[in-house]
Amino acid sequence: MASEQLKSQIGEIKQQGAEEASRDPDSNVSAEDAERVILRESQKAGGGAYQFDPDASPEEKAAQARSRVPPGFHHEHRPKGVGVVTDMDDGTGDQYDLPPPSAAGAIAAPPPDADEKLVNGHLPDDERWEKTGWAPRFGALPGSEFQEETLLDHQTWVEGVLDEKFYGDWYQNTGVIIFACLASYVVALLGGGLGWVALVVAICGTYYRTSIRRVRRNFRDDVQREMAKTKLETDHESLEWMNNFLAKFWPIYSPVLCETIINSVDQVLSTSTPAFLDSLRMKMFTLGTKPPRLEHVKTYPKAEDDIVLMDWKFSFTPNDVADLTMRQVKSKLNPKVVLEVRVGKAMVSKGLDVIVEDMAFSGLMRVKVKLQLEFPHIEKVEICFLEKPTIDYVCKPLGGDTFGFDINFIPGLETFIMDMIHANLQPIMYDPNVFPIEIAKMLAGNPIDQAIGVVAVTIHGANGLKNPDKFSGTPDPYTVVSLNSRSPLGKTKTIRETANPRWNETIFVIITSMADSLTLQVYDFNDYRKDKELGTATFALDQLEEIPEHENLQLEVMAAGKTRGQIQADVRYFPVLEGRTLEDGTMEPPPESNTGIARFTIEQARDLDGTKSLIGQLNPYAVLLINGKEVHQTRKLKRTNAPIWDNGSKEILVTDRKAARLGVVIKDDRNIAQDPVVGSYQIKLDDMIEVMEKGQEWYNLAGVKQGRAKMSVQWKPVALKGDLSSGGGYSNPIGVMRLHFQNARDLRNLETLGKSDPYVRVLVSGVEKGRTVAFQNNLNPDWDEVIYVSVHSGRERLVLEVMDQESLGKDRPLGQVELSAADYVAEEDGEYLVNDEKALQSRSLKLHGKGTPKGKLNFTAAFYPTLDVVDPEEEAAEKAALGDETKNSVELNGRVSEDKAKNSVDSRRSAEKDHDKDSSLGRIDSKLAHQVSNSDEGLENEAPRKEKPKIRLDAENVSQYESGLLVFKLIEGDLSETNVHLEVLMDDMVFPSYVSSKVRTKHHTFGEIGDAFVRELDVSKITLRLKQKADKKGDGEKDEHTIAKLTGPTLDTLKQCLYNPQTLILKDPNGGSNRITVSLKYLPVKMQLDPSESINNMGNLRVDVLDAADLPSADRNGYSDPYCRFELNGKEIHKTKVQKKTLHPAWNEFFEVPIKSRTAANFKVKVFDWDFGDKADFLGATDINLELLEPFQAQEITSILDGKSGTIRLKLLFKPDYVIRSRQGSSTFSGTFAAPGKIVGAPVKGVGKVGSGVVRGATFLRHGFKGKKSVDDTNGFVEPEEIDPPSTTKDADQNLAVDGTAGPTTPSHNRSTSMGGQSIASNRLLSPASAESGTAQLSVIAASGYPPSANVRIHVRQVTNKGAKELLKTKAIKSSSGQVQWENEGLKLNCAADTQFQVQVKDHALFGTDNDLGEGLFSVEDSASGLEKTVKAGSGSVTLRTSFIPVDAGSIRDSPKSGGIRRNFLTSKRDLSGSQRPPTSSKAE
C-alpha cells in the first residue's frame, strides 16, 4: 500500500515538474513535452486522460473519447419492446441472398401407418424414445402383466341368466316358499322319492341364495351412501378408481411427457450454459414405470358456490415394491435423469454425466378451483402444500452408473440441500402461499388466436415537453408505446435536444380487449445514466368501438399530476374479420382478405449438415424473414443438429398477402468468426397457407446437401384501408354486386323532434364501399338507387346498413342486413356465372345484426363477373421469376428424389420384417412423390383446373367494353396544401368511389389502389378533387372544403394512363398547381346495362312555350286571361306570364329543367285563367311524353288539352347529361328504374352528342397530363401532344340494335350524382382556350354583411389574360339593415364555359374615390335554369343568379367530330327506318 502511494506521489511530482519546466523561459522543455508527460503518468495511474487535436471538431473529440471507453461500461439502451412488424417496403433491398420463393421443397405428409424413418423429419421410434425409457404403449411393459379379479367372477349361474327384476323382493321370496310346498305335495302325490324332494330343495335354495345376495348388496349400498354423507366432511375418500386409471394411462403418457420435458429443458440449458463449460445437455430423462398414486382426498362441500376445495394426499414412490408382483419388479424402471456436462471447448472437450435417480416425492396438497360462467368455466386453480413434502433422491455427480458416489452420504449435505429446496418452495406454494394456474388464460391461446384487431398508433410529434429536473437541460425525447404501462410494444427514434420533437412514426399493436388503455410514455435519453421518464399520455381503447379512427389527437403528457407537454397522434383501429356462426351451429370461415396478421413459426430442424462444423455438431439458430427483411431471431442452441426452438414465432402485419414472401435462414453460431449459413428457404405466404391445408409442414432446405425445417403459419384477416394497405392490399375483383335499393318502410325514429334522415350504406369488411343520398325527415324513404360494389371472393359478406344522418356528431345506425356473396357467386369450368335474377327482397333490419327487428329494407341484388385481363406488369414479373424458380425446383427435385429412393428401401425392409402388415406400409405414393418433385404440377393429386380465358387490352380496343371496373393506382403527389384527402368520383356520383388517406406533406407517396365502376365508358366522366374535409352530406360543389378539382372523359383518360403512369394537374383558385401521378387499368364486366341507367335517360330539357289556340272562355267578356303551369312529378317547376283577354295566347317563353329519368318522369302542363283576387279557373291540361324525344333535336308538338277545348304548342329539346342529385325531403327519383317495356323513344348516346359536358371534357387530357411534349404555358400546365377526342362514328350495322335491345352494355357505379357538367366548366382547372362557347347571363340580386352606412355598389368584371374588363356596375344603395337588394341589374354576353369573373364591392362616394369593401371570384353555373350562388367578398357576401346556355345542339350534331346516329337503349325501330334525317336546329328565343 505504501509503495502504491509512493508511486502516485512520484507521478504527481513528475507532472508538476513538467508543468514548471514548461513555464520556465530558460528551460528547454516545451508545452508539448509537458502534455506528453502528464498524459503518460495519468494513464499509468489508471485515470481517464485524453489528448485531442486542437483543430478537431467537438463531434470528433467525442468520438475519440467514446472509443476509449471499455466495452460494456455504459448501459446499453436496447429496445424495450417491439410491436407488430409489417411487410411494408422501406426502400431497402433484401438482407439475405435467398432462393426464389417456391413450394417445391414441401415434403409430403407421411402415411398414417408408417413407422420407420420418414422423409418429413420424424426420427425412428428406437431413437425417438431412447431417452425416455420406452415408447408409448397400451398396458404394462412386457413381462409385467398381472390378472385382477372382478365382481363378475363371483356371480352365480342364476345371476347370469335371470334379470334382477325376477328375484330379491318379498313377494318373490313368498312365491318360492309356496312353490316348495306345492312341489313337495305333488312329489308325494305322484309317489316320488327323496331324490325328487332334494331336487326341489336345491332349486329353491339356489334361488334363495341369489335373492339374499341382492338384498345384502342393496343393504350395503344404502349403508355406504349414508356413511359417505357423514365421512365427506370428516373423513377421507379413496381414489382407487383414479389409481387404476393411472396404472393404464401411465405407459402411454409418461414417454410423451418425458420427451416434452427433454425438449423444453434442453433449450434452457443450451442458452444458460456457463462460459467455462462447452455445453449442457439432458442425455436421459424418465419417470419410471410406476405411476404416481393418489392416496386419498378430502372435500369441503360447504365452500362458496364458485369454489371447489379439496385436500389431496399423493405419493410418487417408484422404489416401493410392496404392491408389485415379482414379475412387475423384474421389469420395473426407476426414474432417472442424466445430464451431460461437457468441459473444455470444441474438439478439446470431455462430457461428464451427472446422474439423479430413484426420485421419490409425497405430500399433502390443497387444491382450490375457482369457477366462472364463461368458457372454459374454470377461471384458475390454486395449489399449495399444507405441510412440507417428503423428497428423496440419489445424486451421482461423478463416476456415472458404475463408479458414481451418492453425495447424500456426505454428512450434513443432504440436510443442507433439503433446507435450500424448502426455502425456495415456501414463498411459492407452502401454505398460506399459493401457486395459481390461470386455466382460462392458458386455454385462450396466444395473442393472435384471441386478437380482435390491430391498432395503428401514428405519433407525429410533441410540443412543450418539460423535464422535471431543472438542471437536466433540453431533453432528448423518445416515446414508448404499451398497454396499461406494461410490457413495451414499440418505440420511436430519439430526437436530440428538443422539447418539440417530430417523429412521424407508426407503431402497430395487436389488441385482445377494448378494456385496456393505450399508454405513450415519453423518456429523456441519457448516454450514461438511466433514461428519465418525462410523463405518460393515455388513450382509452374503448373509444375505438364507436369511432374507429381518431385523428389529430392532442394527448396531455402527465407526470405527478402536472402537465408536461402534449403529444400529437393518430389512433386507428382495424378489426379482425371473423366468420359468422350459421344456423346449424357450424362456424363459417372468415372472409378472404389480402391484408391481415400472419404468425410465422419455425418449430424445429432435422438432419442439419454437421460437416460445416469441425466437431460435427452445430450451434444453430434461425432467422425469420419477411420479403427478405429480418424480423426475428431465435435462441442460439449448443451442440445439436436437430434443434427445437421454443421462441421461433413472430407476428407480422401483412399489407399485401399475394406478394408477401416468408423466409428462414439457419445459421451456425460462431463466437469469433462470421456465422455461416447451414440452410435457407423462401416461400410465398399464399403458397405456404395452401401447403399447410394439405398437412405438409416440413421443407427441404435449399443451398445445402441435407436438412429439413418444420415451419407453419397462422393467418387472420384484418380489414386495413388507406395508406396502411400500401396499395398491395388490393386484389383483382372477381365481379361486381349490383344492389338496387328501392325503399325502406317503418324505420326506427331516433329523433326527439321530427323524424330520422335515413340513407343506406354498403360495408365490406367494415369499409364503406358506397351509399345512397339521405331523405330528410322520412321514415319511409324511396331511394330507388343502384350501387355497384366490387367483390373479390365468394366468401365476402356485404353489410347493408341503414343510417340516420346527423348534422352534428356521428351518424346513428337504424338497422342492418347481411348479404353473403356466396349466395350469388357461382363458378362453372373455371368461370364465374352471371346472376341477374334481381328478385325483390324484403329483409328486416336489426341493430348491429341482433335484437328485435324494426323496419324493412326492400332491394334487389345481382352479380356480374369480370373478364380476366392480362396485366403486362404481372406478366413480365412472372417471366422474370420463371427462370429462377425452375433452377430452384431442379435443385430441390434432386433432394426429393434421394429421399424417395431412400424411403423405398426402408419400406421394403419393413415389409420383409412384418408380413402381416399392409404391403404398402411406409411407402410414399408414387403419384404424390411425383407431384412433390414437380413444382409446375403442384403439391396435390388433382385434375388440372381449367383456366379462365384472358383478354389483352390496349388503347385501341378498350372502348369495345363499355361496362367495367376502373382500377386506379395513386402513386405520388406534389400538392399546394397539406392535410387533404384525394377523392375519385365517377359519372353522376355525389359521394366518392375512393377516398385516399390524409396527406400530411406537400410531397406525398400514396401507394394506394382503388376501383370505381363505369357504366358507359364512352360517355363516362372521372373527377379528381382535393378536399380538406370529407363530404358526408352530399353537398358536392357547394362544399367549401374543396381545394382543387379536375374533371374529364374517362375513356380518353384511360387510354392515356392504361398501364402507363401519368401526372394530372389540378389547379386551385389561388393559382397553385397540384400534381397527382396515377396509373389505370380496366376490368370489363359481363353485364347487360339496365336502360334506365343509361345517360340517355337523364339530362336537361329545354321547353319553349309557344302559344295556344281555341281555349275556352272563363270570363264574362267571352275571353280568358290564360297562363301555363308546368309540373314534374307533382311539383311545380315553371309558370308563364299571364296573357290578358285572349283565347289564342302567344307566350313565346322558354325554360330549362333537369330530368333525372325520362322513363319515369311525369311531365304535365296545366292551363289556368287568372282572376284578380279569386282562385284561378282550370282551362285544361295535357301530359307530355318525354320518351318520344330525340336527343339534341328540337321537336315541336301540339297537344290537345283535356278541358272543354283548346290546344297548346310547345317546342322541346332534350340534351342527355349527368344530373346532379342531392339530399331529398321526399323521393324525387321515384320510378327511375321502371320496366324497360315503357321505353319507346329514341334518344341518341355518343361522345359528340352528350352535350356540353362531355365535349368540354376533352380538355382534361389536353391540359392535365405530363407528357413528352411541353410548352411554356402561363397556367403552369405541362401539355402533352394533341389528343383528339374519340370518334363515335361506326358502321350502321354495328351501331344499331333491334327492338330496344342494348348493344354494348355499361353499369352504374352509384346512382348518386357527380358534379356533372358544372365540374367540367370549372375555369380553375381547365384552360380557357379549349372550352366551348355559349351565352352567359349574370344578375346581381342582393348583398349582405356590409356596414349600414355603406353606399353599396357592385362591379362585375371578366378576367382575361390581358386583365380584368368591367361588364356591369349596379346603382349604389344604402340600407340601414345591412341587406341590399337590386332589381333588373344583369347582363348577357358571349363567352367560354370556363370564363372567370370577378365581383367587387365598393362604398360609393359622391365626391372622391370609392372605398373597397371586398372582392371575390366566381364562374357561371353550367345550367340554363339560372341557379343562385353566393360569392364571399370581404366582410360580406354577394348573391348572384348565373346561367350558361351552350351553342345550339344542332350545330353540335353537325360538327365534324360528331358521329352518325347510333342505335341505343331508347331507340325504336320506327326511328331507325329510312335514311337518317338531319337534325332540326332551333335557336332560343
Coordinates of N, CA and C in Angstrom, one line a residue, residues 176-194 196-201 204:
V176 N -91.5 -68.4 -3.7 CA -90.6 -69.6 -3.7 C -91.0 -70.6 -2.6
I177 N -91.4 -70.0 -1.4 CA -91.9 -70.9 -0.3 C -93.1 -71.7 -0.7
I178 N -94.1 -71.0 -1.4 CA -95.3 -71.6 -1.9 C -94.9 -72.7 -2.9
F179 N -94.0 -72.4 -3.8 CA -93.6 -73.3 -4.8 C -93.0 -74.6 -4.1
A180 N -92.2 -74.4 -3.1 CA -91.6 -75.6 -2.4 C -92.6 -76.5 -1.8
C181 N -93.6 -75.9 -1.2 CA -94.7 -76.7 -0.6 C -95.5 -77.4 -1.6
L182 N -95.9 -76.7 -2.6 CA -96.7 -77.4 -3.7 C -95.9 -78.5 -4.4
A183 N -94.6 -78.2 -4.6 CA -93.8 -79.2 -5.3 C -93.6 -80.4 -4.5
S184 N -93.4 -80.3 -3.2 CA -93.3 -81.4 -2.3 C -94.6 -82.2 -2.3
Y185 N -95.8 -81.5 -2.2 CA -97.1 -82.2 -2.3 C -97.2 -83.0 -3.6
V186 N -96.9 -82.4 -4.7 CA -97.0 -83.1 -6.0 C -96.1 -84.3 -6.0
V187 N -94.9 -84.2 -5.5 CA -94.0 -85.3 -5.5 C -94.5 -86.5 -4.6
A188 N -95.1 -86.1 -3.5 CA -95.6 -87.1 -2.6 C -96.9 -87.7 -3.3
L189 N -97.7 -86.9 -3.9 CA -98.9 -87.4 -4.5 C -98.6 -88.4 -5.7
L190 N -97.6 -88.1 -6.4 CA -97.2 -88.9 -7.5 C -96.3 -90.1 -7.1
G191 N -95.9 -90.2 -5.8 CA -95.2 -91.3 -5.3 C -93.7 -91.1 -5.6
G192 N -93.2 -90.0 -5.6 CA -91.8 -89.7 -5.8 C -91.0 -89.9 -4.5
G193 N -89.7 -90.2 -4.7 CA -88.9 -90.4 -3.5 C -88.2 -89.1 -3.1
L194 N -87.2 -89.4 -2.1 CA -86.4 -88.3 -1.6 C -85.5 -87.5 -2.6
W196 N -86.4 -86.6 -5.6 CA -87.2 -85.5 -6.2 C -87.3 -84.4 -5.2
V197 N -87.5 -84.7 -3.9 CA -87.6 -83.7 -2.9 C -86.3 -82.9 -2.8
A198 N -85.1 -83.6 -2.9 CA -83.8 -82.9 -2.8 C -83.6 -82.0 -4.0
L199 N -84.2 -82.4 -5.2 CA -84.1 -81.5 -6.4 C -84.9 -80.2 -6.1
V200 N -86.1 -80.4 -5.5 CA -86.9 -79.2 -5.3 C -86.1 -78.3 -4.3
V201 N -85.5 -78.9 -3.3 CA -84.8 -78.1 -2.3 C -83.6 -77.4 -2.9
C204 N -84.9 -74.4 -4.9 CA -85.3 -73.3 -4.0 C -84.1 -72.6 -3.3

